[in-house]
Coordinates of C-alpha atoms in Angstrom, one line a residue:
X1 CA -96.3 87.1 -187.7
X2 CA -96.3 91.0 -187.0
X3 CA -99.3 93.1 -187.0
X4 CA -97.8 95.5 -189.8
X5 CA -97.8 92.3 -191.8
X6 CA -101.4 91.7 -191.5
X7 CA -102.8 95.2 -191.8
X8 CA -103.6 96.4 -195.3
X9 CA -102.6 99.6 -196.8
X10 CA -101.5 100.9 -200.2
X11 CA -97.6 101.6 -201.3
X12 CA -95.5 101.1 -204.1
X13 CA -97.3 103.5 -207.2
X14 CA -97.7 106.8 -205.4
X15 CA -94.1 106.3 -203.7
X16 CA -96.3 106.1 -200.2
X17 CA -98.2 109.3 -200.8
X18 CA -102.2 109.4 -199.2
X19 CA -104.5 107.7 -201.5
X20 CA -107.5 110.1 -202.7
X21 CA -110.8 109.2 -201.2
X22 CA -112.3 108.9 -204.3
X23 CA -109.7 106.5 -205.9
X24 CA -110.3 103.7 -207.3
X25 CA -107.1 102.0 -206.3
X26 CA -107.3 98.8 -204.5
X27 CA -106.3 98.3 -200.7
X28 CA -103.5 95.8 -200.8
X29 CA -101.4 93.8 -198.7
X30 CA -97.8 95.2 -197.6
X31 CA -94.5 94.5 -199.8
X32 CA -93.5 91.3 -197.7
X33 CA -92.1 88.7 -200.0
X34 CA -93.3 85.5 -198.3
X35 CA -91.4 82.4 -196.9
X36 CA -93.5 79.1 -197.8
X37 CA -93.8 77.2 -194.6
X38 CA -95.4 74.1 -195.7
X39 CA -93.2 70.4 -196.5
X40 CA -93.2 70.1 -200.3
X41 CA -95.4 67.8 -202.2
X42 CA -92.8 64.9 -203.1
X43 CA -94.0 62.8 -205.9
X44 CA -91.0 60.7 -206.0
X45 CA -89.8 57.9 -203.6
X46 CA -86.2 57.3 -203.2
X47 CA -85.5 54.9 -206.2
X48 CA -87.9 57.7 -208.3
X49 CA -85.3 60.3 -207.5
X50 CA -82.3 58.2 -208.3
X51 CA -84.1 57.0 -211.8
X52 CA -84.3 60.5 -212.8
X53 CA -80.9 61.4 -211.7
X54 CA -79.3 58.4 -213.3
X55 CA -81.4 58.9 -216.3
X56 CA -80.1 62.7 -216.5
X57 CA -76.4 61.8 -215.8
X58 CA -76.7 59.3 -218.9
X59 CA -78.2 61.8 -221.4
X60 CA -74.9 64.1 -220.0
X61 CA -72.5 61.3 -220.1
X62 CA -73.4 59.1 -223.1
X63 CA -75.7 61.5 -225.7
X64 CA -74.3 64.7 -224.5
X65 CA -75.3 68.3 -225.0
X66 CA -74.8 70.5 -227.9
X67 CA -73.0 73.6 -226.9
X68 CA -73.3 76.0 -229.7
X69 CA -70.6 78.7 -228.5
X70 CA -67.0 77.8 -229.2
X71 CA -65.9 79.3 -226.1
X72 CA -68.0 77.3 -223.7
X73 CA -66.8 74.4 -225.7
X74 CA -63.0 75.5 -225.4
X75 CA -63.8 76.1 -221.6
X76 CA -65.3 72.7 -221.3
X77 CA -62.8 70.9 -222.9
X78 CA -60.0 72.2 -220.7
X79 CA -62.4 71.4 -217.9
X80 CA -62.0 67.8 -219.0
X81 CA -65.0 66.9 -220.6
X82 CA -65.6 64.9 -224.1
X83 CA -65.7 67.5 -226.7
X84 CA -66.3 66.6 -230.5
X85 CA -67.2 69.6 -232.2
X86 CA -70.0 71.4 -230.6
X87 CA -71.1 68.1 -228.9
X88 CA -70.0 68.0 -225.3
X89 CA -70.4 64.7 -222.7
X90 CA -69.6 65.5 -219.1
X91 CA -69.4 62.6 -216.3
X92 CA -70.7 62.5 -213.1
X93 CA -67.6 63.5 -210.9
X94 CA -67.4 66.7 -213.1
X95 CA -71.1 67.6 -212.9
X96 CA -71.6 66.8 -209.2
X97 CA -68.7 68.8 -208.3
X98 CA -69.5 71.9 -210.0
X99 CA -73.0 71.6 -208.6
X100 CA -71.4 71.3 -205.4
X101 CA -70.2 75.1 -205.4
X102 CA -73.4 76.5 -206.5
X103 CA -75.2 78.3 -203.7
X104 CA -77.9 77.3 -201.9
X105 CA -79.2 80.9 -201.8
X106 CA -78.2 84.2 -202.7
X107 CA -79.3 87.7 -202.5
X108 CA -80.9 90.2 -205.6
X109 CA -80.0 93.5 -204.5
X110 CA -81.9 96.4 -206.6
X111 CA -81.5 99.8 -206.6
X112 CA -84.2 100.6 -203.7
X113 CA -82.2 98.2 -201.3
X114 CA -85.3 97.8 -199.3
X115 CA -86.7 95.7 -202.4
X116 CA -83.4 93.0 -201.5
X117 CA -84.9 89.8 -202.3
X118 CA -83.4 85.9 -201.5
X119 CA -83.5 83.4 -203.6
X120 CA -83.7 79.9 -202.3
X121 CA -84.4 78.1 -199.0
X122 CA -87.9 78.5 -198.4
X123 CA -88.3 82.1 -200.0
X124 CA -90.7 82.2 -202.4
X125 CA -91.1 85.4 -205.1
X126 CA -93.6 86.4 -207.9
X127 CA -92.5 88.4 -210.9
X128 CA -94.6 89.7 -214.0
X129 CA -95.5 88.6 -217.0
X130 CA -92.2 88.4 -219.5
X131 CA -92.1 88.7 -223.1
X132 CA -95.3 88.4 -225.0
X133 CA -95.4 90.1 -228.4
X134 CA -99.2 90.8 -228.1
X135 CA -101.2 92.7 -225.4
X136 CA -104.8 92.4 -225.0
X137 CA -107.4 94.4 -223.1
X138 CA -111.1 94.8 -223.0
X139 CA -110.6 98.5 -224.6
X140 CA -108.5 97.6 -227.3
X141 CA -108.4 93.9 -228.0
X142 CA -105.3 92.2 -229.3
X143 CA -102.5 94.3 -230.9
X144 CA -98.8 94.2 -231.5
X145 CA -96.7 95.2 -228.5
X146 CA -95.7 98.7 -228.2
X147 CA -93.6 101.2 -226.1
X148 CA -96.7 102.8 -224.5
X149 CA -98.3 99.5 -223.3
X150 CA -94.9 98.2 -222.2
X151 CA -94.7 101.3 -219.9
X152 CA -98.5 100.4 -218.7
X153 CA -97.0 97.1 -217.7
X154 CA -94.3 98.2 -215.6
X155 CA -96.5 100.5 -213.4
X156 CA -99.1 97.7 -212.8
X157 CA -95.2 95.7 -211.6
X158 CA -94.3 98.5 -209.7
X159 CA -97.7 99.2 -207.9
X160 CA -98.7 95.7 -207.1
X161 CA -96.5 94.7 -204.0
X162 CA -97.3 91.2 -204.5
X163 CA -95.0 91.6 -207.4
X164 CA -91.4 91.3 -206.6
X165 CA -89.2 91.3 -209.5
X166 CA -89.7 93.0 -212.7
X167 CA -89.2 90.7 -215.2
X168 CA -88.3 90.7 -219.2
X169 CA -90.1 92.8 -221.2
X170 CA -94.0 92.8 -220.0
X171 CA -95.2 92.8 -223.6
X172 CA -92.2 93.2 -226.4
X173 CA -92.3 97.0 -227.6
X174 CA -92.0 96.4 -231.3
X175 CA -92.1 100.3 -232.2
X176 CA -89.0 100.5 -230.8
X177 CA -85.8 99.1 -232.9
X178 CA -84.4 96.1 -231.7
X179 CA -80.5 97.3 -231.9
X180 CA -82.1 100.1 -228.7
X181 CA -85.0 98.3 -227.5
X182 CA -82.9 96.7 -224.5
X183 CA -81.8 100.7 -223.9
X184 CA -84.8 102.3 -223.9
X185 CA -87.0 99.3 -222.3
X186 CA -84.1 99.1 -219.6
X187 CA -84.1 103.1 -218.5
X188 CA -87.8 102.9 -218.3
X189 CA -87.6 100.1 -215.9
X190 CA -85.2 101.3 -213.9
X191 CA -87.1 104.7 -213.6
X192 CA -90.9 103.5 -213.5
X193 CA -89.7 100.3 -210.8
X194 CA -87.6 99.9 -208.3
X195 CA -87.2 96.1 -208.3
X196 CA -84.8 94.0 -209.4
X197 CA -84.3 94.0 -213.4
X198 CA -83.6 91.5 -215.9
X199 CA -81.4 90.8 -218.8
X200 CA -82.2 89.1 -221.9
X201 CA -79.5 86.8 -222.3
X202 CA -79.1 88.0 -225.9
X203 CA -75.3 88.6 -226.5
X204 CA -72.3 90.4 -225.0
X205 CA -74.0 94.2 -225.7
X206 CA -77.2 93.9 -224.3
X207 CA -76.2 92.0 -220.8
X208 CA -73.4 94.5 -220.7
X209 CA -75.6 97.1 -221.2
X210 CA -78.1 96.2 -218.6
X211 CA -75.1 95.2 -216.2
X212 CA -73.6 99.0 -216.4
X213 CA -77.3 100.5 -216.4
X214 CA -78.3 98.5 -213.1
X215 CA -74.9 99.7 -212.1
X216 CA -75.2 103.4 -212.1
X217 CA -79.0 102.8 -211.4
X218 CA -77.9 101.6 -207.7
X219 CA -75.4 104.0 -207.5
X220 CA -72.2 101.6 -207.1
X221 CA -68.7 101.3 -207.8
X222 CA -68.0 98.7 -210.4
X223 CA -66.4 96.6 -207.6
X224 CA -69.6 96.6 -205.7
X225 CA -71.5 95.9 -208.7
X226 CA -69.5 92.8 -209.3
X227 CA -69.2 91.6 -205.6
X228 CA -73.0 90.2 -205.3
X229 CA -76.1 90.5 -207.6
X230 CA -77.9 93.6 -208.6
X231 CA -79.8 91.9 -211.8
X232 CA -80.3 88.5 -213.3
X233 CA -80.7 86.8 -216.4
X234 CA -82.5 83.6 -217.7
X235 CA -81.4 81.0 -220.4
X236 CA -83.6 78.9 -222.5
X237 CA -82.0 75.9 -223.8
X238 CA -83.1 74.8 -227.4
X239 CA -84.5 71.5 -226.5
X240 CA -83.5 68.6 -227.1
X241 CA -80.0 68.9 -226.2
X242 CA -78.9 72.5 -227.3
X243 CA -77.5 75.5 -226.2
X244 CA -77.3 78.5 -228.4
X245 CA -74.8 81.1 -228.5
X246 CA -76.1 84.7 -227.8
X247 CA -77.7 83.1 -224.6
X248 CA -74.6 81.0 -223.4
X249 CA -72.6 84.4 -224.1
X250 CA -74.7 86.6 -222.5
X251 CA -75.0 83.8 -219.0
X252 CA -71.3 83.5 -219.2
X253 CA -70.5 87.1 -219.3
X254 CA -73.0 87.3 -215.5
X255 CA -71.5 84.4 -214.0
X256 CA -68.1 86.1 -214.3
X257 CA -69.6 89.4 -212.8
X258 CA -71.5 87.4 -210.1
X259 CA -75.1 88.0 -211.6
X260 CA -77.4 85.3 -211.4
X261 CA -78.5 83.5 -214.0
X262 CA -81.7 81.3 -214.1
X263 CA -81.1 78.2 -216.5
X264 CA -84.9 77.1 -217.6
X265 CA -84.9 74.2 -220.4
X266 CA -88.1 74.7 -222.2
X267 CA -89.3 70.9 -222.4
X268 CA -92.7 70.1 -224.1
X269 CA -93.4 66.6 -223.5
X270 CA -94.7 64.7 -226.8
X271 CA -93.1 67.5 -229.1
X272 CA -89.7 68.7 -227.8
X273 CA -88.9 66.1 -224.9
X274 CA -90.3 62.6 -224.5
X275 CA -94.1 61.8 -223.5
X276 CA -93.4 60.6 -220.1
X277 CA -93.4 63.3 -217.3
X278 CA -90.3 61.5 -215.9
X279 CA -88.7 61.4 -219.1
X280 CA -89.3 65.1 -220.1
X281 CA -88.0 65.7 -216.2
X282 CA -84.7 64.2 -217.1
X283 CA -84.4 65.7 -220.1
X284 CA -84.9 68.9 -218.9
X285 CA -82.6 68.9 -216.1
X286 CA -79.7 67.3 -218.1
X287 CA -80.0 70.6 -220.2
X288 CA -80.4 72.5 -217.3
X289 CA -77.6 71.2 -215.2
X290 CA -75.1 71.1 -218.0
X291 CA -75.2 75.4 -218.6
X292 CA -74.8 75.1 -214.7
X293 CA -71.7 73.1 -214.4
X294 CA -70.1 75.4 -217.0
X295 CA -70.8 78.5 -215.1
X296 CA -69.9 76.6 -211.7
X297 CA -66.6 76.2 -213.8
X298 CA -65.9 79.5 -214.9
X299 CA -66.7 81.2 -211.4
X300 CA -67.4 78.5 -208.5
X301 CA -70.2 79.5 -206.2
X302 CA -71.7 82.5 -208.7
X303 CA -75.7 82.6 -208.2
X304 CA -77.2 79.8 -210.4
X305 CA -81.2 78.8 -210.2
X306 CA -82.6 75.8 -212.2
X307 CA -86.0 76.3 -214.0
X308 CA -88.5 74.3 -215.1
X309 CA -90.8 75.1 -217.8
X310 CA -92.0 71.0 -218.6
X311 CA -95.5 70.8 -219.7
X312 CA -97.4 68.9 -222.5
X313 CA -98.8 69.4 -225.8
X314 CA -102.3 68.8 -227.1
X315 CA -101.6 65.2 -229.0
X316 CA -104.4 66.3 -231.2
X317 CA -103.4 69.7 -232.7
X318 CA -99.5 70.4 -231.4
X319 CA -100.4 73.5 -229.3
X320 CA -98.8 74.0 -225.8
X321 CA -100.8 73.2 -222.7
X322 CA -100.3 74.6 -219.2
X323 CA -101.9 74.1 -216.0
X324 CA -102.5 70.8 -216.7
X325 CA -102.3 67.6 -214.1
X326 CA -99.0 67.0 -216.1
X327 CA -97.7 70.6 -215.8
X328 CA -98.5 69.9 -212.0
X329 CA -96.5 66.9 -211.6
X330 CA -94.0 67.7 -213.6
X331 CA -93.4 71.2 -211.4
X332 CA -93.5 68.8 -208.4
X333 CA -91.0 66.1 -209.5
X334 CA -88.8 69.0 -210.8
X335 CA -88.8 70.8 -207.4
X336 CA -87.9 67.4 -205.7
X337 CA -84.9 67.5 -207.8
X338 CA -83.7 71.2 -207.4
X339 CA -83.5 70.3 -203.6
X340 CA -81.5 67.0 -204.2
X341 CA -79.3 68.7 -206.1
X342 CA -79.4 71.7 -203.4
X343 CA -80.4 74.3 -206.1
X344 CA -82.8 77.1 -206.1
X345 CA -86.0 76.6 -208.4
X346 CA -87.9 78.6 -211.1
X347 CA -91.3 77.7 -212.4
X348 CA -94.0 79.7 -213.9
X349 CA -97.9 80.9 -213.5
X350 CA -98.6 80.2 -216.8
X351 CA -102.0 79.5 -219.0
X352 CA -103.0 78.6 -222.6
X353 CA -106.3 80.7 -222.7
X354 CA -106.7 83.4 -224.6
X355 CA -108.6 86.1 -222.9
X356 CA -108.9 86.2 -218.9
X357 CA -112.2 84.0 -218.6
X358 CA -112.7 80.6 -216.1
X359 CA -110.2 78.7 -218.0
X360 CA -107.6 81.1 -217.7
X361 CA -107.8 81.4 -213.9
X362 CA -107.9 77.7 -213.4
X363 CA -104.9 76.6 -215.5
X364 CA -102.8 79.6 -213.9
X365 CA -104.1 78.9 -210.7
X366 CA -103.0 75.4 -210.9
X367 CA -99.6 76.4 -212.0
X368 CA -98.9 79.0 -209.3
X369 CA -100.4 76.2 -206.6
X370 CA -98.1 73.9 -208.0
X371 CA -95.3 76.5 -207.6
X372 CA -96.1 76.3 -203.8
X373 CA -96.2 72.7 -204.0
X374 CA -93.1 72.1 -205.4
X375 CA -91.0 74.6 -203.1
X376 CA -90.5 76.9 -206.0
X377 CA -88.4 80.1 -205.2
X378 CA -89.0 82.1 -208.3
X379 CA -92.3 82.4 -209.9
X380 CA -92.0 83.6 -213.6
X381 CA -94.9 85.2 -215.6
X382 CA -97.1 85.1 -212.2
X383 CA -99.2 88.0 -213.2
X384 CA -100.7 88.5 -217.0
X385 CA -99.9 86.0 -218.9
X386 CA -102.4 84.4 -221.9
X387 CA -102.2 82.3 -224.9
X388 CA -99.4 80.3 -223.8
X389 CA -97.2 83.4 -223.6
X390 CA -98.2 84.9 -226.8
X391 CA -100.4 88.0 -224.9
X392 CA -100.0 90.0 -222.0
X393 CA -103.3 91.3 -220.3
X394 CA -103.4 93.8 -217.6
X395 CA -107.2 92.5 -216.6
X396 CA -105.1 89.0 -215.9
X397 CA -102.2 90.6 -214.0
X398 CA -104.7 91.9 -211.6
X399 CA -106.8 89.1 -211.4
X400 CA -103.7 87.0 -211.2
X401 CA -102.3 89.4 -208.2
X402 CA -105.2 88.2 -206.3
X403 CA -104.5 84.7 -206.2
X404 CA -100.9 86.2 -205.4
X405 CA -102.3 87.6 -202.5
X406 CA -104.6 84.3 -201.5
X407 CA -101.0 82.5 -201.4
X408 CA -99.1 85.2 -199.2
X409 CA -102.3 85.3 -197.0
X410 CA -102.5 81.5 -197.0
X411 CA -98.5 81.3 -196.0
X412 CA -98.7 83.8 -192.8
X413 CA -98.5 82.5 -189.4
X414 CA -101.9 83.6 -188.4
X415 CA -103.8 81.8 -190.4
X416 CA -102.6 78.6 -187.9
X417 CA -101.6 80.1 -185.1
X418 CA -102.6 78.1 -181.5
X419 CA -102.4 80.2 -178.4
X420 CA -105.0 80.4 -176.0
X421 CA -106.4 83.3 -177.5
X422 CA -106.7 81.7 -180.7
X423 CA -108.5 78.5 -179.5
X424 CA -111.2 81.2 -178.0
X425 CA -112.3 78.7 -175.2
X426 CA -113.6 81.7 -173.4
X427 CA -115.7 83.2 -176.6
X428 CA -117.2 79.4 -177.2
X429 CA -118.5 79.1 -173.6
X430 CA -119.6 83.0 -173.8
X431 CA -121.7 82.7 -176.9
X432 CA -122.5 78.9 -175.7
X433 CA -125.2 77.1 -178.3
X434 CA -127.6 79.6 -178.8
X435 CA -125.9 82.5 -179.6
X436 CA -123.4 83.8 -182.8
X437 CA -119.4 85.2 -182.8
X438 CA -120.6 88.8 -184.7
X439 CA -120.7 90.9 -181.2
X440 CA -118.5 88.9 -179.0
X441 CA -115.4 90.4 -177.7
X442 CA -112.8 87.9 -179.5
X443 CA -114.6 88.6 -182.4
X444 CA -114.3 92.6 -182.3
X445 CA -110.7 92.3 -181.1
X446 CA -110.0 90.8 -184.3
X447 CA -112.5 90.9 -187.3
X448 CA -110.7 93.6 -188.9
X449 CA -107.5 91.4 -189.7
X450 CA -109.3 87.6 -189.1
X451 CA -109.4 87.1 -192.9
X452 CA -108.1 87.7 -195.8
X453 CA -109.8 90.9 -197.6
X454 CA -109.8 90.7 -201.5
X455 CA -109.0 93.2 -204.3
X456 CA -110.8 92.3 -206.9
X457 CA -113.4 89.4 -205.8
X458 CA -116.9 90.5 -205.4
X459 CA -118.5 88.6 -202.5
X460 CA -122.1 89.8 -202.5
X461 CA -125.3 88.1 -203.1
X462 CA -126.4 87.8 -206.9
X463 CA -129.4 90.3 -206.5
X464 CA -126.7 92.8 -205.0
X465 CA -124.0 92.2 -207.6
X466 CA -127.1 92.7 -210.1
X467 CA -128.4 96.1 -208.7
X468 CA -124.4 97.1 -209.0
X469 CA -124.7 96.8 -212.6
X470 CA -123.7 92.9 -212.7
X471 CA -119.9 93.5 -213.2
X472 CA -118.1 90.5 -214.1
X473 CA -114.6 90.3 -212.7
X474 CA -112.6 91.0 -215.8
X475 CA -114.6 94.7 -216.0
X476 CA -113.6 95.6 -212.5
X477 CA -110.2 94.7 -213.2
X478 CA -110.3 96.9 -216.4
X479 CA -111.5 100.1 -214.1
X480 CA -109.0 98.7 -211.4
X481 CA -106.1 99.0 -214.4
X482 CA -107.3 102.3 -215.7
X483 CA -107.1 103.8 -212.1
X484 CA -103.8 102.5 -211.6
X485 CA -102.2 104.2 -214.9
X486 CA -104.1 107.1 -214.0
X487 CA -103.0 107.7 -210.4
X488 CA -99.3 106.1 -210.7
X489 CA -96.4 108.2 -209.5
X490 CA -92.4 106.7 -210.1
X491 CA -90.4 105.9 -207.0
X492 CA -88.1 108.6 -206.2
X493 CA -84.8 108.4 -208.2
X494 CA -81.9 110.6 -207.5
X495 CA -81.6 113.2 -210.7
X496 CA -77.8 113.2 -210.9
X497 CA -78.4 109.2 -211.7
X498 CA -81.5 109.7 -214.1
X499 CA -78.8 112.2 -216.0
X500 CA -76.2 109.5 -215.9
X501 CA -78.6 106.7 -217.0
X502 CA -79.9 109.2 -219.8
X503 CA -76.7 110.1 -220.7
X504 CA -75.5 106.2 -221.0
X505 CA -78.4 105.6 -223.3
X506 CA -77.7 108.5 -225.5
X507 CA -74.1 107.5 -225.7
X508 CA -74.8 103.5 -226.9
X509 CA -77.3 104.6 -229.3
X510 CA -74.6 106.9 -231.1
X511 CA -72.4 103.6 -231.3
X512 CA -75.0 101.7 -232.6
X513 CA -76.7 100.0 -229.4
X514 CA -76.7 95.7 -230.5
X515 CA -76.5 94.2 -233.7
X516 CA -79.3 92.8 -235.4
X517 CA -79.9 90.8 -238.5
X518 CA -82.0 93.9 -239.9

């Protein structure tokens, strides 16, 4: 790996300006979306892959999927599928032909083209927590999401180089009316970040507004916008066996305009899916592949990915559980099947813990390393997630970013290089059996970049830690979060583009924004 990739520097949140010497901001690894060099973990043998594949096809051909969108049903009927009301049955030939059109990799280009992302292959991308209705921090405790807190999380998203894309709302700003929330939220996202952005697939108006604002922010013509992906959406099935109207509508709009669509069934084994992992994975794949087949029929070759959110519930209480052994295996199995279907894959960094404690970190670490082992390409909720997705926490966000940097460092070829200099025979000879390596030239030449240096971990012994105030990890993260917010500077944006975005938002607000139920 190039020397620049191992040196630690700040970038992002202060638009590349030099850091004050009294700053509490962390040194961090540079922007460098990682490539996963490892062979994926594949629990299934060839017979197991075929068993899940055939189970998936039986679900699609014998049971069918409910498409609660008349346009989708009409399109699939024209495609030769068996449609009875909202139930759509697909045979193997149709499904596999549609999947053959889907690209194995695609690019996602935000307004800052230096932040262009490759989705698929061995590339691995991490995104911020998305969609919790509540926030929690050590100062204010748990509370409903609001617009100011939403913007704080965007600043964290922009600041950290290990966060590669800006997912949905990091916390739901319920103080902004739902009819115009997407306009205010996307405007701030395009101003406060320069990373790839997301549209909630909640009907035509919201998706089309996000596409247009993304086009404006990128300074693109309509033809340039529609030529390749500059934003993305994620749709969830309504497990078991359903896709709802607004998500399908938004996904079809994106597919026609070559904007990326990730299809992620939400299957909890024992509640919304069979209690067995193979059954839950088969159901999840059937729901996902059904929607992907629709999108590929509409626009063959449009960018898509298959997502997994297969975990289990606590059979004593019915509460969702995440980061469990079953979650890890389901993610690995889905990754194996995604490669079988030659599709990029999305998974998540999730936990069921309520505060940023030990449980939060071991469950999230299990989830993140399952993403590594499975060959995941896109990791949602990689930083900041608590309470099964009901809470976003800035302290947890920073603690998770430490884990993400561990993963990125683990991927760097320098950690397993085997050149003559890396083997270090001359250094071993120099030190011999009675010396140490601290002062030898081999160490002096390499010590600054030899090992990962943490942002938030404290490697001092107990006595030194205690003398320094005995500050626990979440407390250190809280101080760092405050420093990032206080010193944040937005990335550059052409004033004319900013004015055009403001004018578009004002116009759409005058028109009433998007329809709501209230």
